[in-house]
Short mmCIF file of C-alpha atoms and ligand atoms in Angstrom, two decimals:
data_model
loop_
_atom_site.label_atom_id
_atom_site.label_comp_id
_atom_site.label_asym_id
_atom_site.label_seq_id
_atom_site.Cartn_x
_atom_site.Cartn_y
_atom_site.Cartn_z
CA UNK R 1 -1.99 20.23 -29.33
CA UNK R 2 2.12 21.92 -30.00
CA UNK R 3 4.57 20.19 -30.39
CA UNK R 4 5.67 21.11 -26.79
CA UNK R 5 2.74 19.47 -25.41
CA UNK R 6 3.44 16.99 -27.68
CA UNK R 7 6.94 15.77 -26.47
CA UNK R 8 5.73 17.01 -22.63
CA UNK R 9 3.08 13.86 -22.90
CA UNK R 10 5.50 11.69 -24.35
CA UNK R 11 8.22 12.27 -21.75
CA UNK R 12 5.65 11.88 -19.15
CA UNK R 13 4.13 8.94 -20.62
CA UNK R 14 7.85 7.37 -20.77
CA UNK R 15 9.38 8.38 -17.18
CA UNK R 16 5.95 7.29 -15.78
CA UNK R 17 6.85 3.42 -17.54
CA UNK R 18 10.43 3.41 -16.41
CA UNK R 19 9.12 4.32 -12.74
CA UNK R 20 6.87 1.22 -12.67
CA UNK R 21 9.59 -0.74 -13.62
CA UNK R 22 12.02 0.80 -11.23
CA UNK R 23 10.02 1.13 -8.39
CA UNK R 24 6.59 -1.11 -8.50
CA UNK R 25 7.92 -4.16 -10.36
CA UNK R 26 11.73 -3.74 -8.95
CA UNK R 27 13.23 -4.06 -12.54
CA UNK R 28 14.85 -1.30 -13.92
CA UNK R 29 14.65 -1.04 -17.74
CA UNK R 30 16.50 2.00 -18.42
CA UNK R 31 20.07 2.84 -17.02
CA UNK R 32 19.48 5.73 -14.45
CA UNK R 33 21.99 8.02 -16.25
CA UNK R 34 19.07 7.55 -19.33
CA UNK R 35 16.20 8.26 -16.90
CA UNK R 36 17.69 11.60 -15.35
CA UNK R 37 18.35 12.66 -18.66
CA UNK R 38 14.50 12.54 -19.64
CA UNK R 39 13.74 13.78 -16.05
CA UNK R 40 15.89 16.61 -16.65
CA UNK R 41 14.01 17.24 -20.05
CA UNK R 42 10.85 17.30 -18.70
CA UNK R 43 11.72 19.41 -15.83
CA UNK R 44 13.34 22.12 -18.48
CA UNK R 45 10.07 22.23 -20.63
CA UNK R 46 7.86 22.48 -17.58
CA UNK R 47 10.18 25.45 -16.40
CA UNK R 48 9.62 27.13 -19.82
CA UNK R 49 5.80 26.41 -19.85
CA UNK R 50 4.60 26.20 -16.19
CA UNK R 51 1.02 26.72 -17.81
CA UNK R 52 1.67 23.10 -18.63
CA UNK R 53 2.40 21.81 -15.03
CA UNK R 54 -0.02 18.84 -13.93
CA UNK R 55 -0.43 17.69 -10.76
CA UNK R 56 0.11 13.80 -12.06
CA UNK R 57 3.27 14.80 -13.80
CA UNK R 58 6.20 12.47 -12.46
CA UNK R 59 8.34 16.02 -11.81
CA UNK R 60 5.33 17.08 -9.46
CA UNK R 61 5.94 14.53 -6.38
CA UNK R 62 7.33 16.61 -4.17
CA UNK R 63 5.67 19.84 -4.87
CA UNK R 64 3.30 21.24 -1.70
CA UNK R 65 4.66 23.50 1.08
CA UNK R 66 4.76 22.44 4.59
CA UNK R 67 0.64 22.06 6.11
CA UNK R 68 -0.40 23.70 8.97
CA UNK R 69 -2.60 20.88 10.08
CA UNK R 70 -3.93 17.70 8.53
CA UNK R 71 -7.43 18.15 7.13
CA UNK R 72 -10.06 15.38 8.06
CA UNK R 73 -11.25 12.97 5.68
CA UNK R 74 -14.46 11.09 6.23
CA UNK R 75 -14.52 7.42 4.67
CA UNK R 76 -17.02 6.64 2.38
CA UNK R 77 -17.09 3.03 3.75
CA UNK R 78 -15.39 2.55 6.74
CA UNK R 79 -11.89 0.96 7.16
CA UNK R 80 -12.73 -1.79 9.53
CA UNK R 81 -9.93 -3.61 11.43
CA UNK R 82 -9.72 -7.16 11.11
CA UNK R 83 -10.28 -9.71 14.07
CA UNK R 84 -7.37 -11.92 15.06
CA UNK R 85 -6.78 -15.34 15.16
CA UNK R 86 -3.61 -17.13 17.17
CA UNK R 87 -3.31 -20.17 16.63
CA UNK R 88 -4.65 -23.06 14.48
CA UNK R 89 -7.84 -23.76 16.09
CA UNK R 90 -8.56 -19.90 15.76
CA UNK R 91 -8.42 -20.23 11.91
CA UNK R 92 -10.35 -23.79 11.98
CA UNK R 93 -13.14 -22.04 14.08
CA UNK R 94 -13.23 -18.90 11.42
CA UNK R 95 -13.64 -21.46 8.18
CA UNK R 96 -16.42 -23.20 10.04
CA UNK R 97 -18.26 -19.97 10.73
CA UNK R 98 -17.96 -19.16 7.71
CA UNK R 99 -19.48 -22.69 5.90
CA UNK R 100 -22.44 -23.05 8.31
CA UNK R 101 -23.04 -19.18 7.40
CA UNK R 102 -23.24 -19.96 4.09
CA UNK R 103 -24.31 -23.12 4.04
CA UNK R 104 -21.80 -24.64 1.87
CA UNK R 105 -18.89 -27.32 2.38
CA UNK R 106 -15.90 -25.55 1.26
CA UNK R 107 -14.91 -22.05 0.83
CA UNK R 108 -11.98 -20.48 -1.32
CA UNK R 109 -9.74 -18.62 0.39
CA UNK R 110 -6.86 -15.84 -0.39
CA UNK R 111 -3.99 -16.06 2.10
CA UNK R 112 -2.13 -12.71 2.05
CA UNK R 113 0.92 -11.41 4.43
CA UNK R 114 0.35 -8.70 7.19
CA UNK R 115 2.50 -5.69 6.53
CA UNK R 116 3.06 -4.17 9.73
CA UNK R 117 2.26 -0.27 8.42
CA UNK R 118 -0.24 1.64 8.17
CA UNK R 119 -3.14 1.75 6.19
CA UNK R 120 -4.40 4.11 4.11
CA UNK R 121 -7.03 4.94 1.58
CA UNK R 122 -6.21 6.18 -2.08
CA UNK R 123 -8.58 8.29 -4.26
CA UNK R 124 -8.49 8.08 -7.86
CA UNK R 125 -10.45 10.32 -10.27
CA UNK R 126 -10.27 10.59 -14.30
CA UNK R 127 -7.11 8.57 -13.36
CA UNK R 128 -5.40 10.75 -11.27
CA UNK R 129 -4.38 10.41 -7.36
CA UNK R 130 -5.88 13.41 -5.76
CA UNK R 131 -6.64 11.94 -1.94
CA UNK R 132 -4.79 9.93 0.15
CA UNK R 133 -5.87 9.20 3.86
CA UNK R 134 -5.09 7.52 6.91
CA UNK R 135 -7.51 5.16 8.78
CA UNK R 136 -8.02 7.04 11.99
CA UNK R 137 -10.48 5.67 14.05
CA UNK R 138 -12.12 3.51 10.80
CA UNK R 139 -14.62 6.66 9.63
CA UNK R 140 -12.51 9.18 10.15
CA UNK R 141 -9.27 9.73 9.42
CA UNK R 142 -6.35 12.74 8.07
CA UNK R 143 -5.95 13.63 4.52
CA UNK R 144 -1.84 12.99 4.24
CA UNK R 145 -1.65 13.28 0.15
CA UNK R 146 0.93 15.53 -0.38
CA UNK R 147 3.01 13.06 2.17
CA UNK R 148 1.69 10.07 0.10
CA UNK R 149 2.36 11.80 -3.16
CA UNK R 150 5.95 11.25 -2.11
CA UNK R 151 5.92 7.57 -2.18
CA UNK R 152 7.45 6.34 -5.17
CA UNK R 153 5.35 3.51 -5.49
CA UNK R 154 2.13 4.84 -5.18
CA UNK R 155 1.00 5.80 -9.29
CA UNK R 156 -0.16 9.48 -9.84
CA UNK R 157 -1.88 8.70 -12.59
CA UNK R 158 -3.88 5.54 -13.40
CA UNK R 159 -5.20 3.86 -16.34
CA UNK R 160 -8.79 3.82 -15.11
CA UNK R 161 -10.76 6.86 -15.56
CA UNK R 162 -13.97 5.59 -13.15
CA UNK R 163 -13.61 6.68 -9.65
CA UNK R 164 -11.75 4.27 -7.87
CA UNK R 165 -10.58 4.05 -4.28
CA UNK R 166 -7.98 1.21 -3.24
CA UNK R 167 -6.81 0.28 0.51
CA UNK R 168 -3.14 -0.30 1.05
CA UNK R 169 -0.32 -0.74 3.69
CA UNK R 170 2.40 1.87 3.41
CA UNK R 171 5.82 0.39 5.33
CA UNK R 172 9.53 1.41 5.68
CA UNK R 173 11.89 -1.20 4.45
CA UNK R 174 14.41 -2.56 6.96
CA UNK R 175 17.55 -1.61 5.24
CA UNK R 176 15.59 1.84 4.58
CA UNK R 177 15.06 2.04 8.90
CA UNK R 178 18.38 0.83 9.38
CA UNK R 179 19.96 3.68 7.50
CA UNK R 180 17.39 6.20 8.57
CA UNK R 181 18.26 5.55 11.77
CA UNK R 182 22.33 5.21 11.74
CA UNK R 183 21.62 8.67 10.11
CA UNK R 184 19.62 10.28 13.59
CA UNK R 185 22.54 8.65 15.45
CA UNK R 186 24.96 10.41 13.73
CA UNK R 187 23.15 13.61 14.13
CA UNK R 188 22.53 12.67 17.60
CA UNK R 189 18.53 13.00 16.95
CA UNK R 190 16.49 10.20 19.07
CA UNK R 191 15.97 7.17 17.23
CA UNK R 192 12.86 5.46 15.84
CA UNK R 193 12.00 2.08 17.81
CA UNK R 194 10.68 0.20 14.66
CA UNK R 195 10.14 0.50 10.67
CA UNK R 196 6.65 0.88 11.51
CA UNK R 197 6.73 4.03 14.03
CA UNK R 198 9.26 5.42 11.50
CA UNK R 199 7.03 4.99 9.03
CA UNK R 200 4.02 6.80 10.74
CA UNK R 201 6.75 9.41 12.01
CA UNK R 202 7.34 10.14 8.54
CA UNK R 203 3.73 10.18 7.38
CA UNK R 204 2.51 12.68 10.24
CA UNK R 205 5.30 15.33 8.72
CA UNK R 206 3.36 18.51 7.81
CA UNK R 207 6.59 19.14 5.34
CA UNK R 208 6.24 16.81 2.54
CA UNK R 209 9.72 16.94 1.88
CA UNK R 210 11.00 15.20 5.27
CA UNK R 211 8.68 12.51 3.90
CA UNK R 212 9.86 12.43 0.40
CA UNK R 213 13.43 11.52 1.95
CA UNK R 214 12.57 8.49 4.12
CA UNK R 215 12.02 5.91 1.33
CA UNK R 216 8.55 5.00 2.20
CA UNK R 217 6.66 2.40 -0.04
CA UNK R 218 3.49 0.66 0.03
CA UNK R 219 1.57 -3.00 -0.79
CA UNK R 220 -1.92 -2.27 -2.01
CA UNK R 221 -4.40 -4.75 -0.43
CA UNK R 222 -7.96 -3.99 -1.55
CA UNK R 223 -10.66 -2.05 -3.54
CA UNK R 224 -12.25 0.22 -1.56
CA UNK R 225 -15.23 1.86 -3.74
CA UNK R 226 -15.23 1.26 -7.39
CA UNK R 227 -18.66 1.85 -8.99
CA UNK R 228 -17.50 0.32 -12.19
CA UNK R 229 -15.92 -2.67 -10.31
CA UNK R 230 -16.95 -6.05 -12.33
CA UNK R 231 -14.88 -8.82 -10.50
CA UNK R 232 -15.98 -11.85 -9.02
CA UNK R 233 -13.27 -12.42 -6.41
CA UNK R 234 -10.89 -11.13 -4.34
CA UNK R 235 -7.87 -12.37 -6.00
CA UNK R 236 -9.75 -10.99 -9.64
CA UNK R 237 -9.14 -7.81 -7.68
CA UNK R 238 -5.74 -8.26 -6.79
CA UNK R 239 -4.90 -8.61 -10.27
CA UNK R 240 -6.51 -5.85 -12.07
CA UNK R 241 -5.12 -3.63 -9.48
CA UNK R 242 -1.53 -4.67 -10.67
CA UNK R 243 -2.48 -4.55 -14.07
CA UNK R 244 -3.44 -0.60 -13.23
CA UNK R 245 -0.12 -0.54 -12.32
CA UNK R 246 -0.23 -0.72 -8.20
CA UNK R 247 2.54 -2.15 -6.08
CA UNK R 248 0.73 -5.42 -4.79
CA UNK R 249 2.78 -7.91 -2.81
CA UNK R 250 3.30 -11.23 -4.61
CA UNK R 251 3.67 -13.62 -2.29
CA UNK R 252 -0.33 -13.98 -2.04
CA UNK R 253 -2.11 -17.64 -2.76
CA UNK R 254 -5.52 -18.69 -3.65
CA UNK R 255 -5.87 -21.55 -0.92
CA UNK R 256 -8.73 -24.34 -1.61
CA UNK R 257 -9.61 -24.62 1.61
CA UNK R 258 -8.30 -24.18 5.45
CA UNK R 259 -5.49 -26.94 5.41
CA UNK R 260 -3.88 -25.25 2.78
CA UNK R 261 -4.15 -21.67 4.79
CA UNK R 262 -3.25 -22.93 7.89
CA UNK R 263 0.04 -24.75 5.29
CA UNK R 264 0.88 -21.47 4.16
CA UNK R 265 0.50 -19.84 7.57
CA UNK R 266 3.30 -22.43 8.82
CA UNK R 267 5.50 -21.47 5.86
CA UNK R 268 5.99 -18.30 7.15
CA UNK R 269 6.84 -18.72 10.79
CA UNK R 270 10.12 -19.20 10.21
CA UNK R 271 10.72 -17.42 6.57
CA UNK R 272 9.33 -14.15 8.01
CA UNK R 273 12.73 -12.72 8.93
CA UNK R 274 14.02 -13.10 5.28
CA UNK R 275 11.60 -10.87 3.84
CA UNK R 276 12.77 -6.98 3.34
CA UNK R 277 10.21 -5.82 5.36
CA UNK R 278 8.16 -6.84 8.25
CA UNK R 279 5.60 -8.41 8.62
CA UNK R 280 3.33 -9.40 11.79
CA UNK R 281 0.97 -12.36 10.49
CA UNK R 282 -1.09 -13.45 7.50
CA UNK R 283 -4.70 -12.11 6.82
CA UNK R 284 -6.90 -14.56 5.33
CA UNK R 285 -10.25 -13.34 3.21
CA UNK R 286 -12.98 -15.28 1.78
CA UNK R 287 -12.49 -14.67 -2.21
CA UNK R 288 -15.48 -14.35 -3.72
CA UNK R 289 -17.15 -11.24 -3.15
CA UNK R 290 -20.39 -12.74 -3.69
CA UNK R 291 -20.31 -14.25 -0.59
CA UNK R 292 -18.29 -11.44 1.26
CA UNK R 293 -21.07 -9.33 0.96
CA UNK R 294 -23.42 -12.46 2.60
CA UNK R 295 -21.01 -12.54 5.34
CA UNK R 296 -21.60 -8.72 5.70
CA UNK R 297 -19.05 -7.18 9.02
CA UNK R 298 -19.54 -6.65 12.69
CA UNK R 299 -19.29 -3.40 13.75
CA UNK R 300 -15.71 -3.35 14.11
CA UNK R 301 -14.54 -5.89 11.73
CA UNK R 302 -15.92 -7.90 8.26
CA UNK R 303 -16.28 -11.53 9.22
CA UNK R 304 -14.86 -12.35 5.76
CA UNK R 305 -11.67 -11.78 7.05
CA UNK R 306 -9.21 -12.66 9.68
CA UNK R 307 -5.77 -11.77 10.64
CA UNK R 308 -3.82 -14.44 12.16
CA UNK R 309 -1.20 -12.86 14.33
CA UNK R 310 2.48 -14.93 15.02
CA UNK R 311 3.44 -15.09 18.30
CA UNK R 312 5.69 -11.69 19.74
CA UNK R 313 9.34 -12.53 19.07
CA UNK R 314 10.82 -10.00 21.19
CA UNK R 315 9.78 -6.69 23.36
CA UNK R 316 11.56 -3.97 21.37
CA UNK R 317 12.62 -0.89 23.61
CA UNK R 318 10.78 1.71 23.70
CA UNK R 319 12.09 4.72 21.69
CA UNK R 320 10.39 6.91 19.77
CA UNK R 321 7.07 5.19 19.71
CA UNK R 322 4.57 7.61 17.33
CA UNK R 323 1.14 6.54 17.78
CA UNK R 324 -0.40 6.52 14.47
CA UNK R 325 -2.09 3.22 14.60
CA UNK R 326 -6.17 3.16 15.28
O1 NMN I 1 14.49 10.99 -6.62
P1 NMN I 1 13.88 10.00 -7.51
O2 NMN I 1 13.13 10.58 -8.65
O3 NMN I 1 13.13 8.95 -6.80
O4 NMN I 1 15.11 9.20 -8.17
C1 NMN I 1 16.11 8.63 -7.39
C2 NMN I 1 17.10 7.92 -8.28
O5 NMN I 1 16.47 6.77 -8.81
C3 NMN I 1 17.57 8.77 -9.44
O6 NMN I 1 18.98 8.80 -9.45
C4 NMN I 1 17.08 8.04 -10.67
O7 NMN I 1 18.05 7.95 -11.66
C5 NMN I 1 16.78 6.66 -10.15
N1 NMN I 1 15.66 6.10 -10.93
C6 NMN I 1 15.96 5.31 -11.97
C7 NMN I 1 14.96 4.78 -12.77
C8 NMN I 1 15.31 3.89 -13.92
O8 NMN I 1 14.42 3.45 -14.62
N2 NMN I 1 16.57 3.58 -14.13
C9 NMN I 1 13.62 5.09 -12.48
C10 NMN I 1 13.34 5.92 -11.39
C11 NMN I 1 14.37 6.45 -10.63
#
């Protein structure tokens, strides 16, 4: 390898560290002035040795021209919606299914919050990103990478060389839809009704670089296929996919059994507004995987899992309401 090569890898290596820090963990470790300064070497080298360009290089997020049309993606296993649950009873009903299913007196649960966005579906191979996809009607749905390449918090490269797919929610913050949207006002453009449609507005942009300005970001959720996957549980999962380096929302809990769901389900009804994003209820998934895959899904929905859904605060106007959802 040169010594160009050499100090490319390093500086790649380095900026991809100080964006985990900056934008996965929220804790910058570098002042910015030092982090533009590497950017700005690594961008010079590239320049002189485009031969050396990869696609998981931190100067490459914004890099595709505009699409004609969003390609089709077919899921290897489906992305299944989740069934919903209201109220208390709802989420007593689901446990008990679930013990007389499996014949057993308690079950573990994880208890995670609902990020209203949109899900999507992240390919990983020799530990690069190279597909990203919507959910679209669960088997099908649109390949949006160069749109999710733009997300800051979404890794292009991985420390896990298996094949891996992972299942996230990618959301606008509020402040982010606040300021989007003072910004359309100003430029008297018609204005997004919630951080969710302006979040699928800006993921259904055939330019990737409309999306690279609207400060998307992302919670990843799940494992989708992973041949090499070991784990035992759900929250095992969780973990490891932090320790790869994914965004994952913290605020999940291992719960014993339902009382301490349906606890942490009433600890959110009113602390829901002070989060920086929104969220629209709590999904709750039997942990171990083991029984998961006794459980097995409906056709529309695993019945491992269950979204409990808190009550509508308010009818929100109807603005610019993108329909991105199924
Ligand atoms: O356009 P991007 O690459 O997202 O950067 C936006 C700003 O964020 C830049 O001014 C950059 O300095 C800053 N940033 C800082 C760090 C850091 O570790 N201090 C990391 C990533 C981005």
């Amino acid at each position: 390898m040169s010594q160009i090569e050499k100090k490319i890898n390093e500086l790649r290596k380095q900026l991809q560290h100080y964006n985990h820090q900056y934008y996965v963990l929220d804790n910058p470790s570098v002042p910015d002035a030092e982090y533009d300064r590497l950017m700005n070497e690594l961008i010079k080298l590239e320049e002189a040795h485009p031969e050396l360009i990869t696609p998981d290089s931190p100067t490459q997020r914004v890099g595709a021209k505009p699409l004609d049309v969003f390609e089709k993606v077919e899921h290897t296993t489906p992305m299944l919606s989740l069934a919903n649950a209201f109220d208390v009873q709802d989420l007593r009903d689901f446990d008990r299914r679930i013990r007389e299913s499996l014949s057993v007196d308690q079950v573990e649960y994880v208890a995670e919050l609902k990020i209203d966005g949109l899900a999507v579906s992240l390919r990983y191979q020799d530990g690069v990103f190279v597909q990203g996809a919507t959910r679209g009607d669960g088997s099908v749905g649109e390949d949006i990478t160069q749109n999710l390449r733009t997300v800051r918090s979404i890794p292009l490269a991985i420390n896990e060389t298996n094949p891996i797919e992972v299942r996230g929610e990618v959301f606008m913050p509020k402040q982010s839809f606040l300021k989007l949207n003072e910004k359309r006002q100003e430029q008297e453009l018609d204005l997004f009704a919630n951080p969710r449609n302006a979040a699928a507005g800006s993921l259904r942009q055939l330019d990737p670089k409309i999306a690279a300005e609207r400060n998307l970001d992302v919670f990843i959720y799940a494992v989708g296929e992973w041949q090499a996957g070991t784990s035992a549980t759900h929250s095992e999962h969780l973990q490891y996919l932090s320790e790869l380096g994914f965004k994952t929302n913290p605020e999940w809990k291992k719960c014993d059994n339902i009382d301490e769901v349906i606890q942490y389900v009433e600890s959110w009804i009113d602390r829901r507004n002070e989060l920086a994003y929104d969220i629209d209820g709590i999904v709750i998934k039997v942990d171990r995987l083991e029984y998961q895959d006794i459980l097995k899904t409906t056709a529309k929905s695993p019945r491992w899992a269950i979204a409990y859904k808190f009550p509508a605060e308010e009818v929100v106007t109807k603005l610019i309401d993108v329909d991105f959802s199924v």
